[in-house]
Structures are given as structure tokens and as C-alpha cells.
Amino acid sequence: MRKIRKLWQNRIVGSAIVCLTLLGGAGCSAAPEKAEATRDFFAMDTFMTLQVYGDRPQNAIDAAVEEIERLDGLLSTEDENSEVGRLNAEGGGSVGEDTLYLLQRSIALTEDTKGAFDITIYPVMKAWGFAGGTYRVPEQTELQELLRHVNAAALVVEEKEYNLQLPEHVQIDFGSIAKGYASQRAVEVLRREGIESAMLNLGGNVALLGTKPDGTGWRIAIQDPKKNGNYLGVVEAKDCFIITSGGYERYFEEDGVIYHHIMDPATGMPARNGLLSVTILSADGTLADGLSTALFVMGPEKATDYWKEHHDLFDMILYTEDGTMYITEGIRESFSSQRPFEVIDYE
Ligand code: ADP
Ligand code: MG
């Protein structure tokens, strides 16, 4: 008899939030003329906190929460009444602006990452029990059968008709990208409401609008994947999305082996390519979320090569299984840590 123990799920417990503002950070130094509003709520399977500064922050925060809840209702895979739930159940159908945008970004990212990122991984997620059912370790034959249908290239997106065709057995899951997209949309809503300063934390996915009200950068701590509550370091940033993926965020243990929720589409197994966590910093929230998952799958060498080709789009912090921390050249000045780290150069 196999024994399955559910160790941790940050989506439910909420305390494994990857990035936290340090004490003395947001909220303590608001200029007197800027009012502050904060909101804690649960959406997209995780705890979220929005912190907004401005003339009418309450209205703005209401609008941002509404936008996140709208996207949650649209993109949730487990809700069969959501747009994505309906697409999966019916083998495709009509899609709205948001889903169309996410499909296009996701397919581009699959091509760009040579398949490390693939939203058609959903049937594999289900087999492992990360979606829906109970955690279990599928047989290799079962995984090989499911992998035959994991292929984002098989998606037929009819852009003009706002339609998606899903071949038989193909199902999609925006779990790797939805929170980043939602944070990006929430920031757009806040901007439209006249807000110039805000920090959003969508279950560890951080979005920064402008600077802190006093004009200085936000200071975001990057969690140590090995030690809850400890930090790899602190990055000072503004107008940026800071998104971390790690195998420690959602996993179960069976027979002493840990199985986590980021799958390698090449094997159908939890990715184990040398990384414990990947943090992406980018002005593009959707990209930051997608890449945090994709580069985790790739492992440190391929992630480094990928960054060198795309260093104009993002920076990153890698933490490897052997305990080495790497940061990229673009955040050399803004990253600080008590621990040793290596800087990946542009060349
Ligand atoms: P989190 O959701 O914990 O913030 P990620 O952004 O890394 O972490 O997303 C993980 C989710 O992405 C999984 O729960 C699953 O829904 C989906 N997923 C898993 N592996 C892949 C992959 N290789 N490509 C695309 N999506 C994936
Ligand atoms: Mg992601």
C-alpha cells in the first residue's frame, strides 16, 4: 500500500507567499496627501492583497478586485462553467478577448521555449491529481499515452472568428500564466482610475505600479525555497512584475519522494532539471508568469541561454538544487543579499 501525504498547498494555506515586502516597506511611508486602501481576498485559488495609494483608492481597489474576479470566473479550469471549463468540456468553441490573448501568448511561448511551456499539459495535471482528484503517481504507460496529446501546436485558434478548436483528448490550462495576466490587467485598471502607486500580491505574484508614495522603489523579498520565512535576497523595483515559480509551492509526498506541480512536457513528470526556484522580473506580467514556469522546466543552463537571447524583456533570479544563486546583469544594482550569488552577464 502506498501512503500519500499532502504536505503543503500554499493556495489554501497562503503563508508560502513567495515575495513579501519587508518591514518598513510599503505602507509605512505614505506621503500624507495620498490615501491608502488595502484589500485581502481569495481568488484564483490563492490569497491576494492589493495595496493602493491615491486620491480615491477605495474605488480603484474595488475596480481592480472586480477585474481579477472576472478573470477568475473566465479562466478557472476546475469550474466547468468558466470559459476554459466549457472549452475543455466541449472540445473548443467561442472565446472572448482575454482567452484569445492568452492562447496567442501561450502558443508563442511554447514555440519560444521549445515546448518547455505547454498549456495542453492539463490532462497530465489531472492524472497526477493536481487538478480535480486525489494526488497519485501515474504509471509510465498512462503518462506516455497522455503525452501523445500534449502539444500546443495542435491548437487551432481562429483569430478572426474568436474561436478555438481542441482536437480530441486535448485540454488547456492557463494555471501557469493566469495570475500574471490578471495582475497585469489589474494594474491597467488602477492606472485608468488615476492610481500611480500600488503594490499587488496575487499569491506571491507581485505587481508594482509606480514607486512607493514617497518616490522610492518598492523593496521585495524573494523567498528561500528551502526555508520558509527566509529570503534569498531583496530586490528594489518599480513598475514591474516579480513572479516566482518553485516546486516547493504545491506538492505531495509518496514513499519518501516529493512530486510537485510544474510538469516537464517532455516526460509528464514533475520537472527536475536542477532548479528549486525561478523568479522573473519583467514589465510584462503575462510573460513573467509564463517564463517563471517555463524556465523552471528548462533548468539553469537552458534558462541562462534563454535569458541571453531575451535580456531586453526580463531579468531573473535562479536558485539551483545545489544551493547556488544566480542573478542577471540587469538587476545587479537593485538586488542585495547576505548570501553569495553569481551574476550572469549579457555575453
Ligand atoms: P503557481 O501557479 O504555483 O504560481 P506556476 O506559475 O509555475 O506556479 O504555474 C504552475 C501551474 O501551471 C500548474 O499548476 C499547472 O496548472 C500549469 N503547468 C504545469 N506545468 C506546466 C508547463 N510545463 N507549461 C505550462 N503550464 C504548466
Ligand atoms: Mg508561472
Coordinates of C-alpha atoms in Angstrom, one line a residue, residues 112-261:
D112 CA 10.0 30.1 -28.0
T113 CA 10.7 27.7 -25.2
K114 CA 10.9 24.7 -27.4
G115 CA 8.0 23.1 -25.6
A116 CA 9.1 23.6 -22.0
F117 CA 5.9 25.7 -21.7
D118 CA 2.7 24.0 -22.8
I119 CA -0.8 24.8 -21.7
T120 CA -2.1 21.5 -23.1
I121 CA -0.4 19.8 -20.1
Y122 CA -3.8 19.8 -18.4
P123 CA -4.6 16.0 -18.8
V124 CA -1.3 15.3 -17.2
M125 CA -2.1 17.6 -14.3
K126 CA -5.3 15.7 -13.8
A127 CA -3.6 12.3 -13.9
W128 CA -1.3 13.4 -11.0
G129 CA -4.3 14.8 -9.1
F130 CA -3.1 18.4 -9.2
A131 CA -6.3 19.2 -10.9
G132 CA -9.5 17.9 -9.5
G133 CA -8.9 14.5 -8.0
T134 CA -6.6 12.9 -5.4
Y135 CA -2.9 13.0 -5.6
R136 CA -1.3 9.9 -7.1
V137 CA 1.7 8.8 -9.1
P138 CA 0.5 7.7 -12.6
E139 CA 2.0 4.7 -14.3
Q140 CA 4.5 5.4 -17.1
T141 CA 2.3 3.8 -19.7
E142 CA -0.5 6.2 -18.6
L143 CA 1.7 9.2 -18.9
Q144 CA 3.1 8.2 -22.3
E145 CA -0.5 7.8 -23.5
L146 CA -1.4 11.3 -22.2
L147 CA 1.7 12.9 -23.6
R148 CA 0.6 12.0 -27.1
H149 CA -2.0 14.8 -26.8
V150 CA 0.3 17.3 -25.1
N151 CA 1.1 19.6 -27.9
A152 CA 0.1 23.3 -28.0
A153 CA 0.9 23.2 -31.8
A154 CA -2.3 21.2 -32.2
L155 CA -4.5 24.0 -31.0
V156 CA -6.4 25.7 -33.8
V157 CA -7.0 29.3 -32.9
E158 CA -9.3 31.0 -35.4
E159 CA -8.5 34.6 -34.6
K160 CA -11.0 36.5 -36.7
E161 CA -13.8 34.2 -35.6
Y162 CA -12.8 34.3 -31.9
N163 CA -12.9 30.5 -31.9
L164 CA -10.7 27.7 -30.6
Q165 CA -10.8 24.1 -31.8
L166 CA -9.4 21.4 -29.5
P167 CA -8.6 18.1 -31.1
E168 CA -9.9 15.0 -29.2
H169 CA -8.2 14.5 -25.8
V170 CA -6.6 18.0 -25.8
Q171 CA -7.4 20.2 -22.9
I172 CA -5.9 23.5 -21.8
D173 CA -4.9 25.1 -18.5
F174 CA -3.8 28.7 -18.0
G175 CA -2.6 27.9 -14.4
S176 CA 0.9 29.0 -15.3
I177 CA 0.0 32.3 -16.7
A178 CA -3.4 33.4 -15.4
K179 CA -2.2 35.2 -12.3
G180 CA 0.4 37.1 -14.1
Y181 CA -2.1 38.2 -16.7
A182 CA -4.7 39.1 -14.0
S183 CA -2.1 41.2 -12.2
Q184 CA -1.3 43.0 -15.4
R185 CA -4.9 43.7 -16.1
A186 CA -5.5 44.9 -12.5
V187 CA -2.6 47.3 -12.9
E188 CA -4.2 48.6 -16.1
V189 CA -7.5 49.1 -14.3
L190 CA -5.7 51.0 -11.4
R191 CA -3.9 53.3 -14.0
R192 CA -7.3 54.0 -15.6
E193 CA -8.6 55.0 -12.2
G194 CA -5.7 57.5 -11.9
I195 CA -3.6 55.5 -9.5
E196 CA 0.1 56.0 -9.7
S197 CA 1.3 53.9 -6.8
A198 CA 0.3 50.4 -5.9
M199 CA 1.6 47.0 -4.9
L200 CA -0.4 43.9 -5.7
N201 CA 0.4 40.5 -4.3
L202 CA -1.5 37.7 -6.1
G203 CA -0.4 34.7 -4.1
G204 CA 3.3 35.5 -4.4
N205 CA 3.0 37.1 -7.8
V206 CA 3.9 40.7 -7.2
A207 CA 2.9 43.6 -9.4
L208 CA 4.3 47.1 -8.8
L209 CA 2.7 50.2 -10.2
G210 CA 5.0 53.2 -10.0
T211 CA 7.1 53.7 -6.9
K212 CA 6.1 53.8 -3.2
P213 CA 4.2 57.0 -2.5
D214 CA 7.4 58.6 -1.2
G215 CA 9.1 58.2 -4.6
T216 CA 11.5 55.4 -3.6
G217 CA 11.4 51.9 -5.1
W218 CA 9.4 49.0 -3.5
R219 CA 11.6 46.5 -1.7
I220 CA 10.5 43.0 -2.4
A221 CA 12.0 40.0 -0.6
I222 CA 12.5 36.8 -2.6
Q223 CA 11.6 33.7 -0.6
D224 CA 14.2 31.0 0.0
P225 CA 12.6 27.8 -1.4
K226 CA 14.3 25.7 1.2
K227 CA 13.4 27.7 4.3
N228 CA 10.0 29.1 4.8
G229 CA 10.2 32.7 6.1
N230 CA 13.9 33.2 5.0
Y231 CA 14.9 35.2 2.0
L232 CA 17.3 34.7 -0.9
G233 CA 17.6 38.5 -1.1
V234 CA 15.8 41.7 -1.7
V235 CA 15.2 43.5 -4.9
E236 CA 14.3 47.1 -5.2
A237 CA 12.0 47.8 -8.1
K238 CA 9.2 49.9 -9.6
D239 CA 6.7 49.4 -12.5
C240 CA 7.5 45.8 -12.7
F241 CA 6.1 42.3 -12.2
I242 CA 8.0 39.9 -10.0
I243 CA 6.9 36.3 -10.3
T244 CA 8.4 33.2 -8.8
S245 CA 7.8 29.5 -9.6
G246 CA 9.1 26.7 -7.5
G247 CA 8.5 23.0 -6.9
Y248 CA 8.0 23.9 -3.2
E249 CA 4.8 25.7 -3.8
R250 CA 2.4 22.8 -4.3
Y251 CA 3.4 19.2 -3.9
F252 CA 2.7 15.8 -2.3
E253 CA 4.9 13.1 -1.0
E254 CA 4.7 9.4 -1.7
D255 CA 7.1 6.8 -0.5
G256 CA 9.5 9.5 0.5
V257 CA 9.6 11.1 -2.9
I258 CA 8.3 14.6 -3.4
Y259 CA 6.2 15.3 -6.5
H260 CA 5.4 18.9 -7.4
H261 CA 3.0 20.7 -9.7

